[in-house]
């Protein structure tokens, strides 16, 4: 079975999301380290990082699955299996974390940090496309005014 390679835009998405997730995890990790009750303090810190890593693994799986859409193996069964596989992974790994004593709330905070990073990335990307559209409109308006000036002369 041939592995599909991620496109540069998917790699950029994943790497940018990784950086933003790390950034969004700093505040909860520091806050937890300073203010969480002592007996489970470090397990809560581990939980935030663990939850963020789970979300990043899920994003990676989505990127790999998206890369396969461009290939020949974009069948409905394959897509459903990938979708179910991601949620099975989430369920099993969250269960294992809970059994190991990692607070569920801290795992969810880590996962939310990754989802927030995706949201920020999407907003940043849409802002760039909107500014590109505005620049194109301004260039077209300048060309039209130049043509009107030339035809009036």
PDB file of C-alpha atoms in Angstrom:
ATOM      1  CA  UNK A   1       0.000   0.000   0.000  1.00  0.00           C
ATOM      2  CA  UNK A   2       1.456   3.329  -1.075  1.00  0.00           C
ATOM      3  CA  UNK A   3       1.518   6.141   1.461  1.00  0.00           C
ATOM      4  CA  UNK A   4       0.140   9.474   0.318  1.00  0.00           C
ATOM      5  CA  UNK A   5       2.307  12.544   0.872  1.00  0.00           C
ATOM      6  CA  UNK A   6       0.865  15.689   2.361  1.00  0.00           C
ATOM      7  CA  UNK A   7       0.803  18.782   0.194  1.00  0.00           C
ATOM      8  CA  UNK A   8       2.796  21.830   1.250  1.00  0.00           C
ATOM      9  CA  UNK A   9      -0.379  23.611   2.358  1.00  0.00           C
ATOM     10  CA  UNK A  10      -1.306  20.699   4.660  1.00  0.00           C
ATOM     11  CA  UNK A  11       2.237  20.622   6.044  1.00  0.00           C
ATOM     12  CA  UNK A  12       2.025  24.361   6.677  1.00  0.00           C
ATOM     13  CA  UNK A  13      -1.345  23.911   8.374  1.00  0.00           C
ATOM     14  CA  UNK A  14       0.020  21.186  10.633  1.00  0.00           C
ATOM     15  CA  UNK A  15       3.252  23.017  11.531  1.00  0.00           C
ATOM     16  CA  UNK A  16       1.470  26.336  12.173  1.00  0.00           C
ATOM     17  CA  UNK A  17      -1.139  24.543  14.275  1.00  0.00           C
ATOM     18  CA  UNK A  18       1.624  22.817  16.234  1.00  0.00           C
ATOM     19  CA  UNK A  19       3.245  26.182  17.029  1.00  0.00           C
ATOM     20  CA  UNK A  20      -0.056  27.838  17.955  1.00  0.00           C
ATOM     21  CA  UNK A  21      -1.066  24.865  20.108  1.00  0.00           C
ATOM     22  CA  UNK A  22       2.214  25.111  22.021  1.00  0.00           C
ATOM     23  CA  UNK A  23       1.589  28.828  22.480  1.00  0.00           C
ATOM     24  CA  UNK A  24      -1.992  28.303  23.677  1.00  0.00           C
ATOM     25  CA  UNK A  25      -0.874  25.568  26.096  1.00  0.00           C
ATOM     26  CA  UNK A  26       1.659  27.801  27.874  1.00  0.00           C
ATOM     27  CA  UNK A  27      -0.908  29.772  29.891  1.00  0.00           C
ATOM     28  CA  UNK A  28      -2.908  26.736  31.102  1.00  0.00           C
ATOM     29  CA  UNK A  29       0.282  24.815  31.945  1.00  0.00           C
ATOM     30  CA  UNK A  30       1.741  27.718  33.923  1.00  0.00           C
ATOM     31  CA  UNK A  31      -1.608  28.413  35.599  1.00  0.00           C
ATOM     32  CA  UNK A  32      -1.986  24.757  36.516  1.00  0.00           C
ATOM     33  CA  UNK A  33       1.573  24.535  37.825  1.00  0.00           C
ATOM     34  CA  UNK A  34       0.984  27.593  40.024  1.00  0.00           C
ATOM     35  CA  UNK A  35      -2.597  27.162  41.220  1.00  0.00           C
ATOM     36  CA  UNK A  36      -3.701  23.502  40.971  1.00  0.00           C
ATOM     37  CA  UNK A  37      -3.890  21.643  44.309  1.00  0.00           C
ATOM     38  CA  UNK A  38      -0.607  19.924  45.055  1.00  0.00           C
ATOM     39  CA  UNK A  39      -1.379  16.167  44.899  1.00  0.00           C
ATOM     40  CA  UNK A  40      -2.424  16.154  41.227  1.00  0.00           C
ATOM     41  CA  UNK A  41      -0.622  19.266  40.009  1.00  0.00           C
ATOM     42  CA  UNK A  42       1.842  17.524  37.719  1.00  0.00           C
ATOM     43  CA  UNK A  43      -0.689  15.012  36.470  1.00  0.00           C
ATOM     44  CA  UNK A  44      -2.850  17.964  35.413  1.00  0.00           C
ATOM     45  CA  UNK A  45       0.100  19.534  33.566  1.00  0.00           C
ATOM     46  CA  UNK A  46       0.758  16.204  31.863  1.00  0.00           C
ATOM     47  CA  UNK A  47      -2.966  16.034  31.024  1.00  0.00           C
ATOM     48  CA  UNK A  48      -2.903  19.373  29.201  1.00  0.00           C
ATOM     49  CA  UNK A  49       0.071  18.287  27.134  1.00  0.00           C
ATOM     50  CA  UNK A  50      -1.451  14.829  26.584  1.00  0.00           C
ATOM     51  CA  UNK A  51      -4.754  16.313  25.382  1.00  0.00           C
ATOM     52  CA  UNK A  52      -2.961  18.680  23.011  1.00  0.00           C
ATOM     53  CA  UNK A  53      -0.898  15.796  21.615  1.00  0.00           C
ATOM     54  CA  UNK A  54      -4.065  13.748  21.048  1.00  0.00           C
ATOM     55  CA  UNK A  55      -5.641  16.606  19.128  1.00  0.00           C
ATOM     56  CA  UNK A  56      -2.468  17.055  17.066  1.00  0.00           C
ATOM     57  CA  UNK A  57      -2.410  13.315  16.275  1.00  0.00           C
ATOM     58  CA  UNK A  58      -6.003  13.600  15.123  1.00  0.00           C
ATOM     59  CA  UNK A  59      -5.139  16.589  12.930  1.00  0.00           C
ATOM     60  CA  UNK A  60      -2.230  14.646  11.460  1.00  0.00           C
ATOM     61  CA  UNK A  61      -4.566  11.762  10.654  1.00  0.00           C
ATOM     62  CA  UNK A  62      -6.961  14.222   8.984  1.00  0.00           C
ATOM     63  CA  UNK A  63      -4.108  15.670   6.911  1.00  0.00           C
ATOM     64  CA  UNK A  64      -3.020  12.203   5.786  1.00  0.00           C
ATOM     65  CA  UNK A  65      -6.617  11.312   4.946  1.00  0.00           C
ATOM     66  CA  UNK A  66      -7.012  14.574   3.005  1.00  0.00           C
ATOM     67  CA  UNK A  67      -3.873  13.777   1.026  1.00  0.00           C
ATOM     68  CA  UNK A  68      -5.420  10.458   0.050  1.00  0.00           C
ATOM     69  CA  UNK A  69      -8.479  12.285  -1.331  1.00  0.00           C
ATOM     70  CA  UNK A  70      -6.339  13.480  -4.218  1.00  0.00           C
ATOM     71  CA  UNK A  71      -5.204   9.907  -4.832  1.00  0.00           C
ATOM     72  CA  UNK A  72      -7.109   6.944  -6.140  1.00  0.00           C
ATOM     73  CA  UNK A  73      -8.128   5.505  -2.774  1.00  0.00           C
ATOM     74  CA  UNK A  74     -10.770   8.118  -1.942  1.00  0.00           C
ATOM     75  CA  UNK A  75     -13.553   5.604  -1.435  1.00  0.00           C
ATOM     76  CA  UNK A  76     -16.477   6.119   0.919  1.00  0.00           C
ATOM     77  CA  UNK A  77     -15.485   3.088   2.983  1.00  0.00           C
ATOM     78  CA  UNK A  78     -11.941   4.369   3.400  1.00  0.00           C
ATOM     79  CA  UNK A  79     -13.176   7.772   4.511  1.00  0.00           C
ATOM     80  CA  UNK A  80     -15.603   6.248   7.021  1.00  0.00           C
ATOM     81  CA  UNK A  81     -12.875   3.962   8.378  1.00  0.00           C
ATOM     82  CA  UNK A  82     -10.536   6.939   8.850  1.00  0.00           C
ATOM     83  CA  UNK A  83     -13.264   8.928  10.578  1.00  0.00           C
ATOM     84  CA  UNK A  84     -14.150   6.059  12.910  1.00  0.00           C
ATOM     85  CA  UNK A  85     -10.472   5.320  13.501  1.00  0.00           C
ATOM     86  CA  UNK A  86      -9.831   8.856  14.728  1.00  0.00           C
ATOM     87  CA  UNK A  87     -12.708   8.721  17.195  1.00  0.00           C
ATOM     88  CA  UNK A  88     -11.721   5.245  18.334  1.00  0.00           C
ATOM     89  CA  UNK A  89      -8.187   6.551  18.925  1.00  0.00           C
ATOM     90  CA  UNK A  90      -9.594   9.474  20.924  1.00  0.00           C
ATOM     91  CA  UNK A  91     -11.773   7.196  23.033  1.00  0.00           C
ATOM     92  CA  UNK A  92      -9.082   4.610  23.770  1.00  0.00           C
ATOM     93  CA  UNK A  93      -6.324   7.117  24.540  1.00  0.00           C
ATOM     94  CA  UNK A  94      -8.576   9.312  26.705  1.00  0.00           C
ATOM     95  CA  UNK A  95      -9.680   6.184  28.572  1.00  0.00           C
ATOM     96  CA  UNK A  96      -6.050   5.134  29.088  1.00  0.00           C
ATOM     97  CA  UNK A  97      -5.214   8.628  30.350  1.00  0.00           C
ATOM     98  CA  UNK A  98      -8.117   8.535  32.795  1.00  0.00           C
ATOM     99  CA  UNK A  99      -7.095   5.079  34.049  1.00  0.00           C
ATOM    100  CA  UNK A 100      -3.554   6.380  34.601  1.00  0.00           C
ATOM    101  CA  UNK A 101      -4.983   9.144  36.788  1.00  0.00           C
ATOM    102  CA  UNK A 102      -4.711  12.059  34.406  1.00  0.00           C
ATOM    103  CA  UNK A 103      -7.555  14.499  35.108  1.00  0.00           C
ATOM    104  CA  UNK A 104     -10.067  14.477  32.246  1.00  0.00           C
ATOM    105  CA  UNK A 105     -10.551  18.248  32.512  1.00  0.00           C
ATOM    106  CA  UNK A 106      -6.859  18.866  31.884  1.00  0.00           C
ATOM    107  CA  UNK A 107      -6.888  16.554  28.836  1.00  0.00           C
ATOM    108  CA  UNK A 108      -9.876  18.482  27.481  1.00  0.00           C
ATOM    109  CA  UNK A 109      -8.091  21.807  28.069  1.00  0.00           C
ATOM    110  CA  UNK A 110      -5.173  20.557  25.957  1.00  0.00           C
ATOM    111  CA  UNK A 111      -7.507  19.406  23.188  1.00  0.00           C
ATOM    112  CA  UNK A 112      -9.354  22.734  23.258  1.00  0.00           C
ATOM    113  CA  UNK A 113      -6.013  24.576  22.961  1.00  0.00           C
ATOM    114  CA  UNK A 114      -5.369  22.707  19.717  1.00  0.00           C
ATOM    115  CA  UNK A 115      -8.871  23.409  18.409  1.00  0.00           C
ATOM    116  CA  UNK A 116      -8.436  27.095  19.290  1.00  0.00           C
ATOM    117  CA  UNK A 117      -5.177  27.068  17.332  1.00  0.00           C
ATOM    118  CA  UNK A 118      -7.046  25.687  14.309  1.00  0.00           C
ATOM    119  CA  UNK A 119      -9.664  28.418  14.649  1.00  0.00           C
ATOM    120  CA  UNK A 120      -6.996  31.142  14.820  1.00  0.00           C
ATOM    121  CA  UNK A 121      -5.176  29.630  11.836  1.00  0.00           C
ATOM    122  CA  UNK A 122      -8.395  29.589   9.804  1.00  0.00           C
ATOM    123  CA  UNK A 123      -9.201  33.206  10.722  1.00  0.00           C
ATOM    124  CA  UNK A 124      -5.661  34.297   9.850  1.00  0.00           C
ATOM    125  CA  UNK A 125      -5.854  32.476   6.520  1.00  0.00           C
ATOM    126  CA  UNK A 126      -9.271  33.945   5.665  1.00  0.00           C
ATOM    127  CA  UNK A 127      -7.997  37.417   6.535  1.00  0.00           C
ATOM    128  CA  UNK A 128      -5.131  36.972   4.094  1.00  0.00           C
ATOM    129  CA  UNK A 129      -7.487  35.862   1.325  1.00  0.00           C
ATOM    130  CA  UNK A 130      -9.797  38.822   1.997  1.00  0.00           C
ATOM    131  CA  UNK A 131      -6.866  41.250   1.821  1.00  0.00           C
ATOM    132  CA  UNK A 132      -5.715  39.579  -1.413  1.00  0.00           C
ATOM    133  CA  UNK A 133      -9.204  40.032  -2.879  1.00  0.00           C
ATOM    134  CA  UNK A 134      -9.227  43.712  -1.863  1.00  0.00           C
ATOM    135  CA  UNK A 135      -5.788  44.227  -3.436  1.00  0.00           C
ATOM    136  CA  UNK A 136      -7.004  42.625  -6.677  1.00  0.00           C
ATOM    137  CA  UNK A 137     -10.110  44.842  -6.680  1.00  0.00           C
ATOM    138  CA  UNK A 138      -7.949  47.941  -6.138  1.00  0.00           C
ATOM    139  CA  UNK A 139      -5.630  46.921  -8.990  1.00  0.00           C
ATOM    140  CA  UNK A 140      -8.598  46.361 -11.297  1.00  0.00           C
ATOM    141  CA  UNK A 141     -10.062  49.742 -10.329  1.00  0.00           C
ATOM    142  CA  UNK A 142      -6.689  51.412 -11.034  1.00  0.00           C
ATOM    143  CA  UNK A 143      -6.473  49.705 -14.430  1.00  0.00           C
ATOM    144  CA  UNK A 144     -10.009  50.812 -15.313  1.00  0.00           C
ATOM    145  CA  UNK A 145      -9.305  54.415 -14.302  1.00  0.00           C
ATOM    146  CA  UNK A 146      -6.058  54.387 -16.314  1.00  0.00           C
ATOM    147  CA  UNK A 147      -7.956  53.054 -19.352  1.00  0.00           C
ATOM    148  CA  UNK A 148     -10.633  55.738 -18.943  1.00  0.00           C
ATOM    149  CA  UNK A 149      -7.935  58.423 -18.719  1.00  0.00           C
ATOM    150  CA  UNK A 150      -6.173  57.075 -21.804  1.00  0.00           C
ATOM    151  CA  UNK A 151      -9.386  56.888 -23.828  1.00  0.00           C
ATOM    152  CA  UNK A 152     -10.366  60.432 -22.788  1.00  0.00           C
ATOM    153  CA  UNK A 153      -7.042  61.797 -24.047  1.00  0.00           C
TER     154      UNK A 153
END
